[in-house]
């Protein structure tokens, strides 16, 4: 799979390139600002773009805005945002408009090569990857809504779903069977009053409900 990287820190960019290559990606272009990112995505049409949230010239939300343009103009390109700090609204901005091929991780996750490579592959394959710290803050912030109906175990399952884990991945993380995970997920759907539809659609709706963007 082919990737582009948008990161103004040269040292971090070198590190991300190495991780991508170790994960089996071909890095076809690098960018140090949002404008260059859009240019190289248009030229190369990569499978995934790894994008810093804050980039020149303003170092505010240039990366997020560029990521939204990428998903709108080249929807087949997945986007993984990297941020120095937890900024929930940026994850919400992307997920409110797009429910596949999206990731938001803290930069410190790059150091865990295996975990970061797994997140890259999930996002490039059309899944999602949300940083555990973002998920934890969203859990703490929640009050008096259907999510309060969930048991602690169901909350754990939904948290892992929001992080982009498959049923098998959730089962491995919680050391339970996949059938147990499936039962928890069906219970989550029922408690969140989600209409019967295909499983993937309800899964996305459950995560969006959890993130507060639907």
PDB file of N, CA, C and O in Angstrom, residues 92-149:
ATOM      1  N   UNK A  92     -13.819  14.424  16.452  1.00  0.00           N
ATOM      2  CA  UNK A  92     -15.255  14.546  16.195  1.00  0.00           C
ATOM      3  C   UNK A  92     -15.528  15.197  14.845  1.00  0.00           C
ATOM      4  O   UNK A  92     -16.447  14.802  14.128  1.00  0.00           O
ATOM      5  N   UNK A  93     -14.725  16.203  14.480  1.00  0.00           N
ATOM      6  CA  UNK A  93     -14.903  16.876  13.192  1.00  0.00           C
ATOM      7  C   UNK A  93     -14.808  15.876  12.043  1.00  0.00           C
ATOM      8  O   UNK A  93     -15.614  15.893  11.109  1.00  0.00           O
ATOM      9  N   UNK A  94     -13.804  15.010  12.099  1.00  0.00           N
ATOM     10  CA  UNK A  94     -13.631  14.028  11.035  1.00  0.00           C
ATOM     11  C   UNK A  94     -14.717  12.966  11.061  1.00  0.00           C
ATOM     12  O   UNK A  94     -15.309  12.631  10.045  1.00  0.00           O
ATOM     13  N   UNK A  95     -14.996  12.426  12.250  1.00  0.00           N
ATOM     14  CA  UNK A  95     -15.940  11.328  12.354  1.00  0.00           C
ATOM     15  C   UNK A  95     -17.379  11.754  12.107  1.00  0.00           C
ATOM     16  O   UNK A  95     -18.210  10.929  11.735  1.00  0.00           O
ATOM     17  N   UNK A  96     -17.671  13.025  12.313  1.00  0.00           N
ATOM     18  CA  UNK A  96     -19.032  13.487  12.034  1.00  0.00           C
ATOM     19  C   UNK A  96     -19.316  13.504  10.539  1.00  0.00           C
ATOM     20  O   UNK A  96     -20.465  13.419  10.115  1.00  0.00           O
ATOM     21  N   UNK A  97     -18.266  13.594   9.737  1.00  0.00           N
ATOM     22  CA  UNK A  97     -18.436  13.640   8.282  1.00  0.00           C
ATOM     23  C   UNK A  97     -18.046  12.331   7.602  1.00  0.00           C
ATOM     24  O   UNK A  97     -18.507  12.037   6.507  1.00  0.00           O
ATOM     25  N   UNK A  98     -17.196  11.541   8.251  1.00  0.00           N
ATOM     26  CA  UNK A  98     -16.677  10.319   7.632  1.00  0.00           C
ATOM     27  C   UNK A  98     -16.603   9.216   8.674  1.00  0.00           C
ATOM     28  O   UNK A  98     -16.164   9.441   9.793  1.00  0.00           O
ATOM     29  N   UNK A  99     -17.019   8.019   8.294  1.00  0.00           N
ATOM     30  CA  UNK A  99     -17.070   6.916   9.254  1.00  0.00           C
ATOM     31  C   UNK A  99     -16.188   5.745   8.859  1.00  0.00           C
ATOM     32  O   UNK A  99     -16.285   4.674   9.447  1.00  0.00           O
ATOM     33  N   UNK A 100     -15.328   5.919   7.881  1.00  0.00           N
ATOM     34  CA  UNK A 100     -14.410   4.849   7.499  1.00  0.00           C
ATOM     35  C   UNK A 100     -13.092   5.455   7.046  1.00  0.00           C
ATOM     36  O   UNK A 100     -13.040   6.591   6.573  1.00  0.00           O
ATOM     37  N   UNK A 101     -12.023   4.683   7.196  1.00  0.00           N
ATOM     38  CA  UNK A 101     -10.707   5.146   6.778  1.00  0.00           C
ATOM     39  C   UNK A 101     -10.241   6.370   7.538  1.00  0.00           C
ATOM     40  O   UNK A 101      -9.628   7.264   6.959  1.00  0.00           O
ATOM     41  N   UNK A 102     -10.511   6.403   8.868  1.00  0.00           N
ATOM     42  CA  UNK A 102     -10.179   7.564   9.682  1.00  0.00           C
ATOM     43  C   UNK A 102      -9.469   7.119  10.964  1.00  0.00           C
ATOM     44  O   UNK A 102      -9.881   6.149  11.605  1.00  0.00           O
ATOM     45  N   UNK A 103      -8.423   7.843  11.342  1.00  0.00           N
ATOM     46  CA  UNK A 103      -7.755   7.561  12.604  1.00  0.00           C
ATOM     47  C   UNK A 103      -7.292   8.838  13.274  1.00  0.00           C
ATOM     48  O   UNK A 103      -7.063   9.854  12.607  1.00  0.00           O
ATOM     49  N   UNK A 104      -7.193   8.792  14.598  1.00  0.00           N
ATOM     50  CA  UNK A 104      -6.700   9.943  15.369  1.00  0.00           C
ATOM     51  C   UNK A 104      -5.894   9.381  16.538  1.00  0.00           C
ATOM     52  O   UNK A 104      -6.459   8.736  17.432  1.00  0.00           O
ATOM     53  N   UNK A 105      -4.584   9.594  16.517  1.00  0.00           N
ATOM     54  CA  UNK A 105      -3.698   9.059  17.544  1.00  0.00           C
ATOM     55  C   UNK A 105      -2.769  10.134  18.080  1.00  0.00           C
ATOM     56  O   UNK A 105      -2.426  11.087  17.364  1.00  0.00           O
ATOM     57  N   UNK A 106      -2.342   9.964  19.314  1.00  0.00           N
ATOM     58  CA  UNK A 106      -1.297  10.824  19.858  1.00  0.00           C
ATOM     59  C   UNK A 106       0.050  10.406  19.273  1.00  0.00           C
ATOM     60  O   UNK A 106       0.287   9.224  18.993  1.00  0.00           O
ATOM     61  N   UNK A 107       0.940  11.385  19.123  1.00  0.00           N
ATOM     62  CA  UNK A 107       2.233  11.115  18.510  1.00  0.00           C
ATOM     63  C   UNK A 107       3.057  10.114  19.310  1.00  0.00           C
ATOM     64  O   UNK A 107       3.903   9.408  18.751  1.00  0.00           O
ATOM     65  N   UNK A 108       2.810  10.047  20.602  1.00  0.00           N
ATOM     66  CA  UNK A 108       3.574   9.122  21.431  1.00  0.00           C
ATOM     67  C   UNK A 108       3.327   7.667  21.039  1.00  0.00           C
ATOM     68  O   UNK A 108       4.134   6.780  21.337  1.00  0.00           O
ATOM     69  N   UNK A 109       2.218   7.401  20.345  1.00  0.00           N
ATOM     70  CA  UNK A 109       1.915   6.022  19.929  1.00  0.00           C
ATOM     71  C   UNK A 109       2.881   5.520  18.870  1.00  0.00           C
ATOM     72  O   UNK A 109       3.011   4.309  18.677  1.00  0.00           O
ATOM     73  N   UNK A 110       3.557   6.431  18.173  1.00  0.00           N
ATOM     74  CA  UNK A 110       4.495   6.017  17.126  1.00  0.00           C
ATOM     75  C   UNK A 110       5.610   5.158  17.723  1.00  0.00           C
ATOM     76  O   UNK A 110       6.150   4.265  17.068  1.00  0.00           O
ATOM     77  N   UNK A 111       5.946   5.403  18.993  1.00  0.00           N
ATOM     78  CA  UNK A 111       7.034   4.663  19.641  1.00  0.00           C
ATOM     79  C   UNK A 111       6.707   3.183  19.799  1.00  0.00           C
ATOM     80  O   UNK A 111       7.604   2.338  19.825  1.00  0.00           O
ATOM     81  N   UNK A 112       5.408   2.846  19.916  1.00  0.00           N
ATOM     82  CA  UNK A 112       4.995   1.445  19.983  1.00  0.00           C
ATOM     83  C   UNK A 112       4.769   0.974  18.550  1.00  0.00           C
ATOM     84  O   UNK A 112       3.666   1.048  18.016  1.00  0.00           O
ATOM     85  N   UNK A 113       5.839   0.516  17.936  1.00  0.00           N
ATOM     86  CA  UNK A 113       5.834   0.249  16.497  1.00  0.00           C
ATOM     87  C   UNK A 113       4.744  -0.744  16.101  1.00  0.00           C
ATOM     88  O   UNK A 113       4.008  -0.517  15.131  1.00  0.00           O
ATOM     89  N   UNK A 114       4.622  -1.828  16.842  1.00  0.00           N
ATOM     90  CA  UNK A 114       3.651  -2.859  16.474  1.00  0.00           C
ATOM     91  C   UNK A 114       2.223  -2.330  16.549  1.00  0.00           C
ATOM     92  O   UNK A 114       1.409  -2.541  15.645  1.00  0.00           O
ATOM     93  N   UNK A 115       1.910  -1.632  17.644  1.00  0.00           N
ATOM     94  CA  UNK A 115       0.561  -1.088  17.814  1.00  0.00           C
ATOM     95  C   UNK A 115       0.259  -0.021  16.763  1.00  0.00           C
ATOM     96  O   UNK A 115      -0.842   0.014  16.184  1.00  0.00           O
ATOM     97  N   UNK A 116       1.222   0.850  16.505  1.00  0.00           N
ATOM     98  CA  UNK A 116       1.025   1.913  15.516  1.00  0.00           C
ATOM     99  C   UNK A 116       0.856   1.325  14.121  1.00  0.00           C
ATOM    100  O   UNK A 116      -0.010   1.755  13.352  1.00  0.00           O
ATOM    101  N   UNK A 117       1.665   0.320  13.805  1.00  0.00           N
ATOM    102  CA  UNK A 117       1.542  -0.325  12.489  1.00  0.00           C
ATOM    103  C   UNK A 117       0.170  -0.973  12.334  1.00  0.00           C
ATOM    104  O   UNK A 117      -0.442  -0.911  11.259  1.00  0.00           O
ATOM    105  N   UNK A 118      -0.344  -1.574  13.420  1.00  0.00           N
ATOM    106  CA  UNK A 118      -1.679  -2.172  13.359  1.00  0.00           C
ATOM    107  C   UNK A 118      -2.752  -1.131  13.107  1.00  0.00           C
ATOM    108  O   UNK A 118      -3.687  -1.365  12.337  1.00  0.00           O
ATOM    109  N   UNK A 119      -2.612   0.035  13.766  1.00  0.00           N
ATOM    110  CA  UNK A 119      -3.572   1.121  13.546  1.00  0.00           C
ATOM    111  C   UNK A 119      -3.515   1.608  12.102  1.00  0.00           C
ATOM    112  O   UNK A 119      -4.552   1.866  11.481  1.00  0.00           O
ATOM    113  N   UNK A 120      -2.313   1.732  11.563  1.00  0.00           N
ATOM    114  CA  UNK A 120      -2.156   2.154  10.169  1.00  0.00           C
ATOM    115  C   UNK A 120      -2.878   1.203   9.222  1.00  0.00           C
ATOM    116  O   UNK A 120      -3.600   1.633   8.317  1.00  0.00           O
ATOM    117  N   UNK A 121      -2.685  -0.089   9.448  1.00  0.00           N
ATOM    118  CA  UNK A 121      -3.306  -1.075   8.565  1.00  0.00           C
ATOM    119  C   UNK A 121      -4.826  -1.040   8.682  1.00  0.00           C
ATOM    120  O   UNK A 121      -5.532  -1.158   7.673  1.00  0.00           O
ATOM    121  N   UNK A 122      -5.353  -0.883   9.906  1.00  0.00           N
ATOM    122  CA  UNK A 122      -6.804  -0.825  10.087  1.00  0.00           C
ATOM    123  C   UNK A 122      -7.398   0.357   9.346  1.00  0.00           C
ATOM    124  O   UNK A 122      -8.416   0.238   8.659  1.00  0.00           O
ATOM    125  N   UNK A 123      -6.773   1.512   9.502  1.00  0.00           N
ATOM    126  CA  UNK A 123      -7.295   2.714   8.861  1.00  0.00           C
ATOM    127  C   UNK A 123      -7.186   2.609   7.349  1.00  0.00           C
ATOM    128  O   UNK A 123      -8.129   2.934   6.610  1.00  0.00           O
ATOM    129  N   UNK A 124      -6.038   2.129   6.850  1.00  0.00           N
ATOM    130  CA  UNK A 124      -5.856   1.993   5.399  1.00  0.00           C
ATOM    131  C   UNK A 124      -6.853   1.012   4.799  1.00  0.00           C
ATOM    132  O   UNK A 124      -7.247   1.153   3.636  1.00  0.00           O
ATOM    133  N   UNK A 125      -7.288   0.035   5.597  1.00  0.00           N
ATOM    134  CA  UNK A 125      -8.253  -0.954   5.116  1.00  0.00           C
ATOM    135  C   UNK A 125      -9.695  -0.463   5.219  1.00  0.00           C
ATOM    136  O   UNK A 125     -10.629  -1.200   4.901  1.00  0.00           O
ATOM    137  N   UNK A 126      -9.879   0.787   5.681  1.00  0.00           N
ATOM    138  CA  UNK A 126     -11.225   1.350   5.760  1.00  0.00           C
ATOM    139  C   UNK A 126     -11.808   1.371   7.152  1.00  0.00           C
ATOM    140  O   UNK A 126     -12.959   1.774   7.339  1.00  0.00           O
ATOM    141  N   UNK A 127     -11.017   0.970   8.160  1.00  0.00           N
ATOM    142  CA  UNK A 127     -11.501   0.982   9.530  1.00  0.00           C
ATOM    143  C   UNK A 127     -11.197   2.292  10.229  1.00  0.00           C
ATOM    144  O   UNK A 127     -10.906   3.309   9.590  1.00  0.00           O
ATOM    145  N   UNK A 128     -11.265   2.253  11.556  1.00  0.00           N
ATOM    146  CA  UNK A 128     -10.982   3.448  12.348  1.00  0.00           C
ATOM    147  C   UNK A 128      -9.986   3.107  13.447  1.00  0.00           C
ATOM    148  O   UNK A 128      -9.846   1.950  13.840  1.00  0.00           O
ATOM    149  N   UNK A 129      -9.299   4.123  13.933  1.00  0.00           N
ATOM    150  CA  UNK A 129      -8.374   3.962  15.059  1.00  0.00           C
ATOM    151  C   UNK A 129      -8.427   5.248  15.868  1.00  0.00           C
ATOM    152  O   UNK A 129      -8.057   6.313  15.372  1.00  0.00           O
ATOM    153  N   UNK A 130      -8.916   5.148  17.089  1.00  0.00           N
ATOM    154  CA  UNK A 130      -9.053   6.318  17.948  1.00  0.00           C
ATOM    155  C   UNK A 130      -8.187   6.125  19.179  1.00  0.00           C
ATOM    156  O   UNK A 130      -8.224   5.077  19.814  1.00  0.00           O
ATOM    157  N   UNK A 131      -7.413   7.153  19.526  1.00  0.00           N
ATOM    158  CA  UNK A 131      -6.475   7.032  20.635  1.00  0.00           C
ATOM    159  C   UNK A 131      -7.204   6.715  21.942  1.00  0.00           C
ATOM    160  O   UNK A 131      -8.232   7.317  22.246  1.00  0.00           O
ATOM    161  N   UNK A 132      -6.670   5.783  22.731  1.00  0.00           N
ATOM    162  CA  UNK A 132      -7.307   5.432  24.004  1.00  0.00           C
ATOM    163  C   UNK A 132      -7.520   6.619  24.931  1.00  0.00           C
ATOM    164  O   UNK A 132      -8.498   6.649  25.685  1.00  0.00           O
ATOM    165  N   UNK A 133      -6.627   7.598  24.918  1.00  0.00           N
ATOM    166  CA  UNK A 133      -6.798   8.761  25.804  1.00  0.00           C
ATOM    167  C   UNK A 133      -8.006   9.598  25.400  1.00  0.00           C
ATOM    168  O   UNK A 133      -8.698  10.159  26.252  1.00  0.00           O
ATOM    169  N   UNK A 134      -8.251   9.690  24.089  1.00  0.00           N
ATOM    170  CA  UNK A 134      -9.438  10.409  23.623  1.00  0.00           C
ATOM    171  C   UNK A 134     -10.688   9.668  24.076  1.00  0.00           C
ATOM    172  O   UNK A 134     -11.652  10.256  24.581  1.00  0.00           O
ATOM    173  N   UNK A 135     -10.674   8.356  23.897  1.00  0.00           N
ATOM    174  CA  UNK A 135     -11.813   7.535  24.291  1.00  0.00           C
ATOM    175  C   UNK A 135     -12.082   7.673  25.782  1.00  0.00           C
ATOM    176  O   UNK A 135     -13.222   7.835  26.221  1.00  0.00           O
ATOM    177  N   UNK A 136     -11.017   7.630  26.587  1.00  0.00           N
ATOM    178  CA  UNK A 136     -11.174   7.747  28.038  1.00  0.00           C
ATOM    179  C   UNK A 136     -11.788   9.084  28.429  1.00  0.00           C
ATOM    180  O   UNK A 136     -12.660   9.157  29.302  1.00  0.00           O
ATOM    181  N   UNK A 137     -11.353  10.169  27.799  1.00  0.00           N
ATOM    182  CA  UNK A 137     -11.896  11.485  28.123  1.00  0.00           C
ATOM    183  C   UNK A 137     -13.364  11.585  27.741  1.00  0.00           C
ATOM    184  O   UNK A 137     -14.159  12.221  28.445  1.00  0.00           O
ATOM    185  N   UNK A 138     -13.726  10.950  26.638  1.00  0.00           N
ATOM    186  CA  UNK A 138     -15.129  10.960  26.236  1.00  0.00           C
ATOM    187  C   UNK A 138     -15.978  10.186  27.242  1.00  0.00           C
ATOM    188  O   UNK A 138     -17.108  10.570  27.545  1.00  0.00           O
ATOM    189  N   UNK A 139     -15.433   9.109  27.775  1.00  0.00           N
ATOM    190  CA  UNK A 139     -16.164   8.332  28.776  1.00  0.00           C
ATOM    191  C   UNK A 139     -16.417   9.158  30.030  1.00  0.00           C
ATOM    192  O   UNK A 139     -17.512   9.162  30.587  1.00  0.00           O
ATOM    193  N   UNK A 140     -15.390   9.872  30.489  1.00  0.00           N
ATOM    194  CA  UNK A 140     -15.507  10.675  31.696  1.00  0.00           C
ATOM    195  C   UNK A 140     -16.509  11.798  31.511  1.00  0.00           C
ATOM    196  O   UNK A 140     -17.259  12.163  32.419  1.00  0.00           O
ATOM    197  N   UNK A 141     -16.554  12.358  30.295  1.00  0.00           N
ATOM    198  CA  UNK A 141     -17.392  13.523  30.022  1.00  0.00           C
ATOM    199  C   UNK A 141     -18.876  13.189  29.937  1.00  0.00           C
ATOM    200  O   UNK A 141     -19.730  14.042  30.108  1.00  0.00           O
ATOM    201  N   UNK A 142     -19.194  11.914  29.682  1.00  0.00           N
ATOM    202  CA  UNK A 142     -20.583  11.536  29.435  1.00  0.00           C
ATOM    203  C   UNK A 142     -21.443  11.605  30.697  1.00  0.00           C
ATOM    204  O   UNK A 142     -21.040  11.164  31.759  1.00  0.00           O
ATOM    205  N   UNK A 143     -22.652  12.140  30.587  1.00  0.00           N
ATOM    206  CA  UNK A 143     -23.587  12.159  31.717  1.00  0.00           C
ATOM    207  C   UNK A 143     -25.011  12.001  31.187  1.00  0.00           C
ATOM    208  O   UNK A 143     -25.377  12.564  30.179  1.00  0.00           O
ATOM    209  N   UNK A 144     -25.820  11.254  31.895  1.00  0.00           N
ATOM    210  CA  UNK A 144     -27.269  11.168  31.697  1.00  0.00           C
ATOM    211  C   UNK A 144     -27.677  11.007  30.239  1.00  0.00           C
ATOM    212  O   UNK A 144     -28.370  11.839  29.673  1.00  0.00           O
ATOM    213  N   UNK A 145     -27.256   9.932  29.623  1.00  0.00           N
ATOM    214  CA  UNK A 145     -27.711   9.625  28.279  1.00  0.00           C
ATOM    215  C   UNK A 145     -27.794   8.109  28.151  1.00  0.00           C
ATOM    216  O   UNK A 145     -27.506   7.387  29.107  1.00  0.00           O
ATOM    217  N   UNK A 146     -28.249   7.595  27.014  1.00  0.00           N
ATOM    218  CA  UNK A 146     -28.409   6.139  26.887  1.00  0.00           C
ATOM    219  C   UNK A 146     -27.147   5.340  27.205  1.00  0.00           C
ATOM    220  O   UNK A 146     -27.242   4.167  27.573  1.00  0.00           O
ATOM    221  N   UNK A 147     -25.990   5.958  27.087  1.00  0.00           N
ATOM    222  CA  UNK A 147     -24.761   5.240  27.407  1.00  0.00           C
ATOM    223  C   UNK A 147     -24.705   4.827  28.875  1.00  0.00           C
ATOM    224  O   UNK A 147     -23.987   3.896  29.241  1.00  0.00           O
ATOM    225  N   UNK A 148     -25.463   5.532  29.710  1.00  0.00           N
ATOM    226  CA  UNK A 148     -25.485   5.182  31.130  1.00  0.00           C
ATOM    227  C   UNK A 148     -26.148   3.830  31.374  1.00  0.00           C
ATOM    228  O   UNK A 148     -26.016   3.255  32.459  1.00  0.00           O
ATOM    229  N   UNK A 149     -26.873   3.330  30.374  1.00  0.00           N
ATOM    230  CA  UNK A 149     -27.525   2.031  30.525  1.00  0.00           C
ATOM    231  C   UNK A 149     -26.530   0.880  30.405  1.00  0.00           C
ATOM    232  O   UNK A 149     -26.843  -0.254  30.788  1.00  0.00           O
TER     233      UNK A 149
END
